[in-house]
XYZ file of N, CA and C in Angstrom:
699
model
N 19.502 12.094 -7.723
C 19.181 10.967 -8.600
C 17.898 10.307 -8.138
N 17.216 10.120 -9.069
C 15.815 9.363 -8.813
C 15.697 8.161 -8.147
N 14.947 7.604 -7.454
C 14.550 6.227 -7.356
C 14.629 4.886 -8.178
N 14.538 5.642 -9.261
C 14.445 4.339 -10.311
C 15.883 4.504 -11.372
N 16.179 5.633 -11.369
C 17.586 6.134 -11.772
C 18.885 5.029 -11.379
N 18.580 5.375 -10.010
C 19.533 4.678 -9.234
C 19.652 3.503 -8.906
N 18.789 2.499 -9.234
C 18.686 0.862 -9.036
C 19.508 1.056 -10.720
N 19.702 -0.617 -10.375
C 20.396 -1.349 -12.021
C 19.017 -1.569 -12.685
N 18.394 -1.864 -12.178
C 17.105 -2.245 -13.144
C 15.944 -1.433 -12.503
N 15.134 -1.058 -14.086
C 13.944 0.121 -13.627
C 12.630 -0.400 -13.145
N 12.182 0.256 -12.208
C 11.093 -0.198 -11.656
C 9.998 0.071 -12.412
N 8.844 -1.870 -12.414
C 7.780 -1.099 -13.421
C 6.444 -0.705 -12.779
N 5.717 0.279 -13.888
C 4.747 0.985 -13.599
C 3.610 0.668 -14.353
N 2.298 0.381 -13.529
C 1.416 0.050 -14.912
C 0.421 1.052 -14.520
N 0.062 2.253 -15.635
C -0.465 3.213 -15.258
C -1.687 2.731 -15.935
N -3.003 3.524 -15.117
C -4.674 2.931 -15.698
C -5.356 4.243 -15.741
N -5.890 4.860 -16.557
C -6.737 5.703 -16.719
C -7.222 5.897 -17.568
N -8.524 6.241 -18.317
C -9.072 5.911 -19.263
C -9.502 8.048 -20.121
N -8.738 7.886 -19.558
C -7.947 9.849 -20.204
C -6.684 9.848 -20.951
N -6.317 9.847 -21.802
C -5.530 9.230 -22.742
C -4.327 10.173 -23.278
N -5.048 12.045 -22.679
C -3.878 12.833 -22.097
C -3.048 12.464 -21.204
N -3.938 12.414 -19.836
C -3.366 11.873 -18.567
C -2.345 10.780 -18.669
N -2.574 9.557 -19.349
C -1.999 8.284 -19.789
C -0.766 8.715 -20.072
N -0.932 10.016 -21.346
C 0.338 10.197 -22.406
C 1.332 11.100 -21.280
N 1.015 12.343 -20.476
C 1.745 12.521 -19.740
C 1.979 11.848 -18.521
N 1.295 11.396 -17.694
C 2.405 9.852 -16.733
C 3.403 9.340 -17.359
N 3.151 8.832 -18.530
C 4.116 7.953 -19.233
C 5.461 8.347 -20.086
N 5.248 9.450 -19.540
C 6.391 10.742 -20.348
C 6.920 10.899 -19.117
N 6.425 11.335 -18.078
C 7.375 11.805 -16.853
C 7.971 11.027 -16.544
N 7.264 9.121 -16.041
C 7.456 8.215 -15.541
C 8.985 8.066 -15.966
N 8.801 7.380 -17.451
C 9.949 7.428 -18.470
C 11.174 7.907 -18.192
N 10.574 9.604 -18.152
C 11.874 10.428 -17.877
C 12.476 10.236 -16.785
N 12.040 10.185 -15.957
C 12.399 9.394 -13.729
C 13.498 7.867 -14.657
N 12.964 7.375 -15.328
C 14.101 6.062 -15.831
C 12.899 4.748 -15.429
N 12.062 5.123 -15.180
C 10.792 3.999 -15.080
C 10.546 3.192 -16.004
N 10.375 1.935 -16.065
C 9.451 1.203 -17.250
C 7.961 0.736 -17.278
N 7.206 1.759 -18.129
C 5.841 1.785 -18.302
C 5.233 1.032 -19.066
N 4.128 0.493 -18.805
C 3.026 -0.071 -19.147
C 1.603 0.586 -19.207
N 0.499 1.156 -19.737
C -0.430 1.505 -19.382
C -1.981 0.483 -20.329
N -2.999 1.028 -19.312
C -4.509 0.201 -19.512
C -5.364 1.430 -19.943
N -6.317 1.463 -20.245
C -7.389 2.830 -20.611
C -8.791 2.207 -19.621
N -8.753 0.892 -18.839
C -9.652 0.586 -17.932
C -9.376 -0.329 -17.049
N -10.569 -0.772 -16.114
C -10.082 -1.575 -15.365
C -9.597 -2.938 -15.390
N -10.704 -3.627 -16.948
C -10.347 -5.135 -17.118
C -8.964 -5.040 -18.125
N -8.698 -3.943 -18.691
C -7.321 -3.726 -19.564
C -6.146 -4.309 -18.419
N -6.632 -3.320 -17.220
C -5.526 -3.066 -16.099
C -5.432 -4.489 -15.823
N -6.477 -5.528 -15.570
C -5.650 -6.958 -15.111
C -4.911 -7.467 -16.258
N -5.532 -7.658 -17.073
C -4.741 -8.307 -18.545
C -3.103 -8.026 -18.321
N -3.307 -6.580 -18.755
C -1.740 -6.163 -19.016
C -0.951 -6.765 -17.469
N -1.614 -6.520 -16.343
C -0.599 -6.391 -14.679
C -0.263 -7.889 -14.826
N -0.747 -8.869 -15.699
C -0.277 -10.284 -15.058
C 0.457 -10.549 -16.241
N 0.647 -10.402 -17.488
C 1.795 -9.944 -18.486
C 3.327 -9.269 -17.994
N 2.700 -7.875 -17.491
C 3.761 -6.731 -17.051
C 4.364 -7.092 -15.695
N 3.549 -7.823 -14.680
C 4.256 -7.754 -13.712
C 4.277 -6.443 -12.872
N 3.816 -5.603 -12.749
C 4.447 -4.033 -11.770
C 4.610 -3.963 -10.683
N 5.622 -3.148 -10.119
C 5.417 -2.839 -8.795
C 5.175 -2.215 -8.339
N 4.520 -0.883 -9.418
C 3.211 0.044 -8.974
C 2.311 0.376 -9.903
N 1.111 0.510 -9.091
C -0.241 0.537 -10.104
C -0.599 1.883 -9.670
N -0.476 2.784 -10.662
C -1.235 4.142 -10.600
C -2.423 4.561 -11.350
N -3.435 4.261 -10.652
C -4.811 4.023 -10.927
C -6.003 4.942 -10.248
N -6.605 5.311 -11.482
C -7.569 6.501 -11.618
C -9.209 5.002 -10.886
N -10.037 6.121 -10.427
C -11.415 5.649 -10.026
C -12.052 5.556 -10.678
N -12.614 6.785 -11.329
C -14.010 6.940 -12.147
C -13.708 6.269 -14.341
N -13.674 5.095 -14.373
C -13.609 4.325 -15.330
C -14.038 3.287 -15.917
N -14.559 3.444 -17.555
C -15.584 2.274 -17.545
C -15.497 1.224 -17.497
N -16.243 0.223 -17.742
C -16.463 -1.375 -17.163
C -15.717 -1.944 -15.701
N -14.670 -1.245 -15.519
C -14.425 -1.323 -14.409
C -13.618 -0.426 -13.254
N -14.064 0.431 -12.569
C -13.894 0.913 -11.328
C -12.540 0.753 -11.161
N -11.402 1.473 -10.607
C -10.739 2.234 -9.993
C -10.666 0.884 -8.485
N -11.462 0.894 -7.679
C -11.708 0.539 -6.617
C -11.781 -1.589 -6.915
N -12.843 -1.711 -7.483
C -12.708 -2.740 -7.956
C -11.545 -3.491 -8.521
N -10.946 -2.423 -9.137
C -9.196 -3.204 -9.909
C -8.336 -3.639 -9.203
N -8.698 -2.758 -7.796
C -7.604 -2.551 -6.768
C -7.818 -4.131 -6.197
N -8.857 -4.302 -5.467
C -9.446 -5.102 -5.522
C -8.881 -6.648 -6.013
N -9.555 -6.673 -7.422
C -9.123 -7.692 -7.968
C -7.398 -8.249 -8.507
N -6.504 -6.832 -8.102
C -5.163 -7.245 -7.882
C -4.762 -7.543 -7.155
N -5.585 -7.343 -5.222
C -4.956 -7.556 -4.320
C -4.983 -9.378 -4.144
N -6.367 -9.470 -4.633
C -6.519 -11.151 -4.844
C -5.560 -11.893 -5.375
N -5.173 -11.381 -6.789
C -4.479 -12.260 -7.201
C -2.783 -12.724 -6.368
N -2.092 -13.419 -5.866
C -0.929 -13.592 -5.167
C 0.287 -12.483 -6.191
N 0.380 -12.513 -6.943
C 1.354 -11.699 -7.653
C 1.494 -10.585 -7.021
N 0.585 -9.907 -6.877
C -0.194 -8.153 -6.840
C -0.340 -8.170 -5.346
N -0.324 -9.308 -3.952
C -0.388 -8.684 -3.161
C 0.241 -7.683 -2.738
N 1.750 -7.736 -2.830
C 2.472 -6.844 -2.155
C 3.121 -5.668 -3.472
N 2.165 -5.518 -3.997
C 2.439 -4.425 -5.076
C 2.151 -3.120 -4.707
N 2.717 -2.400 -5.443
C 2.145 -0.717 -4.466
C 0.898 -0.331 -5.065
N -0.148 0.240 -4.772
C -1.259 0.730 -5.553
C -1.418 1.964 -4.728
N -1.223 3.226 -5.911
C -1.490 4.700 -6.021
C -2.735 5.233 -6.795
N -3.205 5.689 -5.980
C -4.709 6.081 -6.415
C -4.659 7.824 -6.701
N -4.915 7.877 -8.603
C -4.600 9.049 -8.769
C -6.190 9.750 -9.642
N -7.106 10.253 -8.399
C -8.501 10.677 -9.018
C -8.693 12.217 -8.626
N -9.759 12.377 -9.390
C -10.569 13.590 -9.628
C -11.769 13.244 -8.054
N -11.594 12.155 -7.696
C -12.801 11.665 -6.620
C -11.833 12.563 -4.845
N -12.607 13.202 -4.321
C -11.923 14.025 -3.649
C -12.619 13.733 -2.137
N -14.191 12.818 -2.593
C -14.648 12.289 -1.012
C -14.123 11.527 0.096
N -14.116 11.765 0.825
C -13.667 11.163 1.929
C -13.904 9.593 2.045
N -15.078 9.522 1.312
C -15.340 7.648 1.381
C -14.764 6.881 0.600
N -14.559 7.917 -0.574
C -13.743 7.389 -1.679
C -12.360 6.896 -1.179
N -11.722 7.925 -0.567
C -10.134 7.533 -0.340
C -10.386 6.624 0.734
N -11.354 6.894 1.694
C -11.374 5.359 3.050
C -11.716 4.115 1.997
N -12.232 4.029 1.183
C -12.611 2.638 0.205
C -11.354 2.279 -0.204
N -10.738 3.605 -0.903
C -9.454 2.800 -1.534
C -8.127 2.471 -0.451
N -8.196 2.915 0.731
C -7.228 2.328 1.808
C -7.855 0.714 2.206
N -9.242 0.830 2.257
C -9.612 -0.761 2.690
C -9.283 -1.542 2.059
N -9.094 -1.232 0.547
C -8.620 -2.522 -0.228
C -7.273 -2.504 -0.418
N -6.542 -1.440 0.744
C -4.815 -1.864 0.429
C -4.000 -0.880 -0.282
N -4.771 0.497 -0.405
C -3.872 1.188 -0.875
C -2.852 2.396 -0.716
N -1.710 2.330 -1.369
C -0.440 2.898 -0.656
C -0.492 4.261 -0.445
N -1.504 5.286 -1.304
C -1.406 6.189 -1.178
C -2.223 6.575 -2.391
N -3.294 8.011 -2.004
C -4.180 9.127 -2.797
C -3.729 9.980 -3.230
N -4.102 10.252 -4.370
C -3.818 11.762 -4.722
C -5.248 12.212 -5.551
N -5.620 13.254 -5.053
C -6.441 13.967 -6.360
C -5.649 14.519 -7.099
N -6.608 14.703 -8.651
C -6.093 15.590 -9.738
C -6.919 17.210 -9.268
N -6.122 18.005 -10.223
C -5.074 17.647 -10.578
C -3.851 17.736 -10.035
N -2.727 17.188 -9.972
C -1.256 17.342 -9.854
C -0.308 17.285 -10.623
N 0.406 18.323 -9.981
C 2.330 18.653 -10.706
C 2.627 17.221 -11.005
N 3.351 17.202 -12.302
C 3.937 16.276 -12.582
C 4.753 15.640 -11.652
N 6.189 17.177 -11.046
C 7.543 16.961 -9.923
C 6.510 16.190 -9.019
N 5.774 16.900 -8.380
C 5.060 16.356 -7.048
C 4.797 14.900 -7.278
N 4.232 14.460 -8.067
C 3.482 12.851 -8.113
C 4.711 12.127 -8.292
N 5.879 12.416 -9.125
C 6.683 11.553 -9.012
C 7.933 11.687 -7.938
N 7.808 12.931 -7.014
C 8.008 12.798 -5.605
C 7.462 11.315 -4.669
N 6.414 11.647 -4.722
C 5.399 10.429 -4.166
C 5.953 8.833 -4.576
N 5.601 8.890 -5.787
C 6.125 7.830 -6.636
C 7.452 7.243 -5.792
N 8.927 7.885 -6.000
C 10.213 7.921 -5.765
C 9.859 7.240 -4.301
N 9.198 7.884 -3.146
C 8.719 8.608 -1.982
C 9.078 6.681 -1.850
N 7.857 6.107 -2.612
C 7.284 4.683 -1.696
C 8.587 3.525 -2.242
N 9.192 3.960 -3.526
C 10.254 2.891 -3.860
C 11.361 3.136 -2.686
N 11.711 4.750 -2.444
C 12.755 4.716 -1.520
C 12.349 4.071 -0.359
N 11.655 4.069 0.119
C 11.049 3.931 1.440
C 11.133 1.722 1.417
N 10.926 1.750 0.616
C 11.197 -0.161 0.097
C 13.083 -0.218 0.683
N 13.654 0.363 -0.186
C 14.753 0.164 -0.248
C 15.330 0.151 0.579
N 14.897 1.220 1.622
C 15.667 1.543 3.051
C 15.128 0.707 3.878
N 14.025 -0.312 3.552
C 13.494 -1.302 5.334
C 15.297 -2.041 5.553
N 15.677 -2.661 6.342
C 16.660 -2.752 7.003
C 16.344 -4.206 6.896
N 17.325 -5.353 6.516
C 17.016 -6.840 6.794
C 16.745 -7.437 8.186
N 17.852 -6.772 9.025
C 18.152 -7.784 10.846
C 15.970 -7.490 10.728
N 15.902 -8.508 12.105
C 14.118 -8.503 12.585
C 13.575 -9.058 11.195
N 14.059 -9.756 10.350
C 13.118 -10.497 8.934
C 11.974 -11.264 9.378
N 12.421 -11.809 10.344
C 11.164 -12.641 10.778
C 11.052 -12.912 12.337
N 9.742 -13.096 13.108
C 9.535 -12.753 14.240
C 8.299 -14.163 14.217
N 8.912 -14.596 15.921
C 8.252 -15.673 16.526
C 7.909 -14.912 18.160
N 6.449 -14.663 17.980
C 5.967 -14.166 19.102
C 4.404 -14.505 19.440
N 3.730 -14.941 20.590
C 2.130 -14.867 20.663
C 1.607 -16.216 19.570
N 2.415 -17.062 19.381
C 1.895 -18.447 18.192
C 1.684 -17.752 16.990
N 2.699 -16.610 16.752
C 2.302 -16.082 15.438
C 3.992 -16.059 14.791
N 3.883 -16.598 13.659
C 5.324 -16.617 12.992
C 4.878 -15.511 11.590
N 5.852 -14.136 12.062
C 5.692 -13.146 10.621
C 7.126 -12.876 9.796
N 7.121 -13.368 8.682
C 8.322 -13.277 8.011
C 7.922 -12.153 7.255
N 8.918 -11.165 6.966
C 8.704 -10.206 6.367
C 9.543 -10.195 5.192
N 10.508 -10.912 4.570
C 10.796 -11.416 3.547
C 9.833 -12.086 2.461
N 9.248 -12.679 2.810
C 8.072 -13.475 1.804
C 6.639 -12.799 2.536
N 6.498 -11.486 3.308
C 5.208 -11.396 3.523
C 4.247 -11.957 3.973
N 4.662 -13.298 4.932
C 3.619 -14.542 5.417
C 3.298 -14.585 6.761
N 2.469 -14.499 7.108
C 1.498 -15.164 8.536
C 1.318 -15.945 8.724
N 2.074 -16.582 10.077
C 1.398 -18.318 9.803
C 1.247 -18.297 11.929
N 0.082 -18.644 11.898
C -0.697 -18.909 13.128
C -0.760 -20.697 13.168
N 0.127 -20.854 14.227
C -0.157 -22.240 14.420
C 0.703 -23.123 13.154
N -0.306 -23.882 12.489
C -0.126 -24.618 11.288
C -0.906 -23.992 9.683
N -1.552 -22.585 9.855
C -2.741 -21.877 9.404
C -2.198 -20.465 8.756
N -2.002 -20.570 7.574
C -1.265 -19.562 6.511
C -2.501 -18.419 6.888
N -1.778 -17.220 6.698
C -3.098 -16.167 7.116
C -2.240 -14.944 6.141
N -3.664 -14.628 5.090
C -3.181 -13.338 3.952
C -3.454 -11.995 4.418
N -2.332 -11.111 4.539
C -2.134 -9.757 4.523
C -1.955 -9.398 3.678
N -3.026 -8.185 3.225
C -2.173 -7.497 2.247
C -0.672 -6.369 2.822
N -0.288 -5.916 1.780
C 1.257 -5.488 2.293
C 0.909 -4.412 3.426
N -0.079 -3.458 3.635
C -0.032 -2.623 4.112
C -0.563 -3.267 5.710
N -1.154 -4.185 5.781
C -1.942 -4.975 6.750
C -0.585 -5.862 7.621
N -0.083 -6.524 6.657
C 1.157 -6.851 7.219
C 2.030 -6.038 7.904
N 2.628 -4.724 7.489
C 3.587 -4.253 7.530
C 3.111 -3.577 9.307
N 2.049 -3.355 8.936
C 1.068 -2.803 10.485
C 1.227 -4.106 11.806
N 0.837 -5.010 11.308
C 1.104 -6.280 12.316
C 2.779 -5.951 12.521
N 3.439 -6.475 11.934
C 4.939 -6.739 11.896
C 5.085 -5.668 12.676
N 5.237 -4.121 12.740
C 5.980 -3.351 13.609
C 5.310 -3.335 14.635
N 3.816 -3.148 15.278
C 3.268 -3.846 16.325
C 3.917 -4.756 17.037
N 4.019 -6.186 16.357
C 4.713 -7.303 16.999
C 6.396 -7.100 17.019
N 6.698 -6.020 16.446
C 8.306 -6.082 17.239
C 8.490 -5.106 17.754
N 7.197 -4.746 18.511
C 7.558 -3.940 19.575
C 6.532 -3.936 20.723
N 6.327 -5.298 21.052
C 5.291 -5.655 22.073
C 5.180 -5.308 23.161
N 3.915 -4.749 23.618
C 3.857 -4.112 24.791
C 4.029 -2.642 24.696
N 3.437 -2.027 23.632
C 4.735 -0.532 23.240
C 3.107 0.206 22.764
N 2.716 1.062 23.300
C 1.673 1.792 22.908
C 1.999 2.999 21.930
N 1.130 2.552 20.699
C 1.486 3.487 19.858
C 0.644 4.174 19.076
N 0.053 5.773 18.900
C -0.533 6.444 18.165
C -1.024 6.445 16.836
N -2.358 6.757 16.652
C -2.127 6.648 14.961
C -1.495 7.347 14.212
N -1.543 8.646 15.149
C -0.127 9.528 14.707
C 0.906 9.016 14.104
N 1.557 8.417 14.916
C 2.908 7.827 15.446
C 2.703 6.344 13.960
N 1.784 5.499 14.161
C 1.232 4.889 12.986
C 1.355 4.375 11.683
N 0.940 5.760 11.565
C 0.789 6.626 10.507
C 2.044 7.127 9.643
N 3.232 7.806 10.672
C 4.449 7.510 10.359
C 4.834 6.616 9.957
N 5.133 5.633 10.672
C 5.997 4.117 10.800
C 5.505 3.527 9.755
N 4.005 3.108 9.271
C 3.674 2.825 8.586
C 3.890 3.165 6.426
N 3.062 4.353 6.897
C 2.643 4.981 5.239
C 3.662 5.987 5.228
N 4.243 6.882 6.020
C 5.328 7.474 5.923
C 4.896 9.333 6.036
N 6.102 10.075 5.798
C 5.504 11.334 6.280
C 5.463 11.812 5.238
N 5.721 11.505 4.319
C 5.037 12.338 3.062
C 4.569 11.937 2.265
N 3.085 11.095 3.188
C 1.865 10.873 2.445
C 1.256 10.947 3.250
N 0.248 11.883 2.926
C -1.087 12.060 3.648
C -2.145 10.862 3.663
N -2.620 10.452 4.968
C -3.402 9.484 4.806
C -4.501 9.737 6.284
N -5.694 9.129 6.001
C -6.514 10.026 7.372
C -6.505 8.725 8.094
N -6.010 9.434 9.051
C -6.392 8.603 10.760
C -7.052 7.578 10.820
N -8.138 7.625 10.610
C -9.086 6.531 10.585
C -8.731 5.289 9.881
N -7.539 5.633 8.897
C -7.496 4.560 7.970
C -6.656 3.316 8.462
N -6.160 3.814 9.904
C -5.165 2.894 10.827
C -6.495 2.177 11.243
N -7.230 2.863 12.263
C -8.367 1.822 12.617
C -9.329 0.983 11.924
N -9.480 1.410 10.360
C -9.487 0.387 9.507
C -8.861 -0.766 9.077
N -7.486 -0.500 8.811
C -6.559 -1.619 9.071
C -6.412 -2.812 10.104
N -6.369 -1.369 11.174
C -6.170 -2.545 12.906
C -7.541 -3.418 12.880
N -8.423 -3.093 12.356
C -9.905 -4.011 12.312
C -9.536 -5.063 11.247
N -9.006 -5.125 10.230
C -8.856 -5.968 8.944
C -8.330 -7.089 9.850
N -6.761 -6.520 10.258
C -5.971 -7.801 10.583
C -6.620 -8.228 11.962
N -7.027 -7.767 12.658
C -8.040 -8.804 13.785
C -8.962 -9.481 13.233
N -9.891 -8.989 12.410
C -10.779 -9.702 11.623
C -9.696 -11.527 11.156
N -8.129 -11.407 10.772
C -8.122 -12.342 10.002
C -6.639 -13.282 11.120
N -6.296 -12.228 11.670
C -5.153 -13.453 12.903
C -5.790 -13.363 13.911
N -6.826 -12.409 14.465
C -7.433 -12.783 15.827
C -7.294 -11.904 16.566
N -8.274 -11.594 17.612
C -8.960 -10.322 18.279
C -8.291 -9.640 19.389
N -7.332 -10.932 19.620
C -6.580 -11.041 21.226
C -4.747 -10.275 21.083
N -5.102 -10.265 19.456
C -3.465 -9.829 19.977
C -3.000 -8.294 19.467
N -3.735 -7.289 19.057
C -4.050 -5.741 19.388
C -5.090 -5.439 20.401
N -4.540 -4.606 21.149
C -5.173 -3.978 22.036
C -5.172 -3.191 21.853
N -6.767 -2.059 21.915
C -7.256 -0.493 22.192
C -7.126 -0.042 23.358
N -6.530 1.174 23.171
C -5.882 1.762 24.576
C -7.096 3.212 24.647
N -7.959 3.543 24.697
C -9.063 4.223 24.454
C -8.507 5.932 25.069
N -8.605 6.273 23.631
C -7.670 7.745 23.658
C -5.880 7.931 23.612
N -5.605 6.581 23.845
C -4.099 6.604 23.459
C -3.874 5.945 22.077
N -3.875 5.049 22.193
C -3.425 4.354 20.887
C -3.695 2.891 20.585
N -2.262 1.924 20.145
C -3.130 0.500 20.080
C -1.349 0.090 20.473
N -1.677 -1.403 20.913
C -1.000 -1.851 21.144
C -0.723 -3.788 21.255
N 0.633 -4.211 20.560
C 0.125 -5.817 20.407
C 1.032 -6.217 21.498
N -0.142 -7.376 22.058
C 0.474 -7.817 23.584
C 0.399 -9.444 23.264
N 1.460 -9.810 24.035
C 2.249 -11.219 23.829
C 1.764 -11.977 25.044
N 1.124 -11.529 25.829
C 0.310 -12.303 27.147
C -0.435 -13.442 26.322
């Protein structure tokens, strides 16, 4: 049984691509999985409809007019609704800078075209199951003057609200509950994005740079050739 099969209520999808085949089959498979779809043919379509629709995943093509693929991503992570939304990046763009761009702005996972229908909504299933199974006990953690609730997704340093996006968060949070614990991007990479999604290496040390950039420099440590690690000293 599917992911979305199996909840009481179907999870929604707001699909963006400005290929109108592509559109018609997502929205046929999606469907068939027991999904409830929404789709845009661009990028400023894609905000309109996402703050109407609400989704909790955006499967979104790059190369599209008036507005970018990258940019949408972007301008959903801004809005508070859309931080902790999933965004799946489904392009014909196969460069390497391309997919490091679309991890910087937060996203859950790449795919080039083309792809199997089964396969993408493997993936799809892949990130709702993976929601379902986080475990409540550890919701929230008081460590280093940093309070991270992982229920509402919040950082709060001191008296000083601090925004993660979900994937930025989720990286802090298992770090900090396991302080002192040196860990691989390998290893990461797992814990993080999961094992059946490919995501490149580098895109951890992109991350680990974001959230220092925004709670502070002192509380990941580079272990140079091992890994990283958050220390409570």
């Amino acid at each position: 049984m599917s992911a979305a099969k199996s909840a009481q209520i179907a999870h929604k999808v707001l699909v963006v691509d400005d290929d109108p085949d592509i559109v018609e089959l997502l929205e046929y498979n999606l469907e068939k999985e027991g999904y409830e779809v929404a789709t845009a043919a661009n990028g400023k379509m894609a905000i309109e409809t996402a703050r109407s629709f609400i989704p909790e995943l955006v499967v979104l093509d790059i190369m599209m007019p008036q507005m970018d693929g990258i940019e949408t991503a972007r301008q959903l992570r801004a809005i508070p609704d859309f931080r902790n939304t999933y965004i799946l990046f489904l392009t014909a763009r196969s460069e390497e800078y391309s997919e490091v761009a679309a991890f910087e702005i937060g996203a859950d996972d790449y795919l080039t075209k083309p792809i199997k229908p089964r396969a993408l909504m493997s993936r799809i299933n892949a990130l709702f199951r993976r929601e379902a199974q986080k475990s409540e006990p550890e919701s929230q953690i008081e460590i280093a003057g940093l309070h991270i609730n992982r229920k509402n997704y919040t950082v709060t340093k001191g008296d000083k609200a601090v925004v993660l996006p979900k994937k930025e968060f989720e990286l802090l949070f298992f770090l900090a509950n396991h302080p002192n614990k040196v860990f691989n991007r390998e290893e990461l990479l797992q814990k993080i994005w999961g094992a059946d999604i490919y995501v490149l290496e580098r895109t951890v040390d992109v991350h680990i740079r974001k959230v220092r950039e925004k709670v502070g420099e002192n509380y990941i440590k580079t272990l140079k050739g091992v890994g990283y690690m958050f220390t409570d000293e």
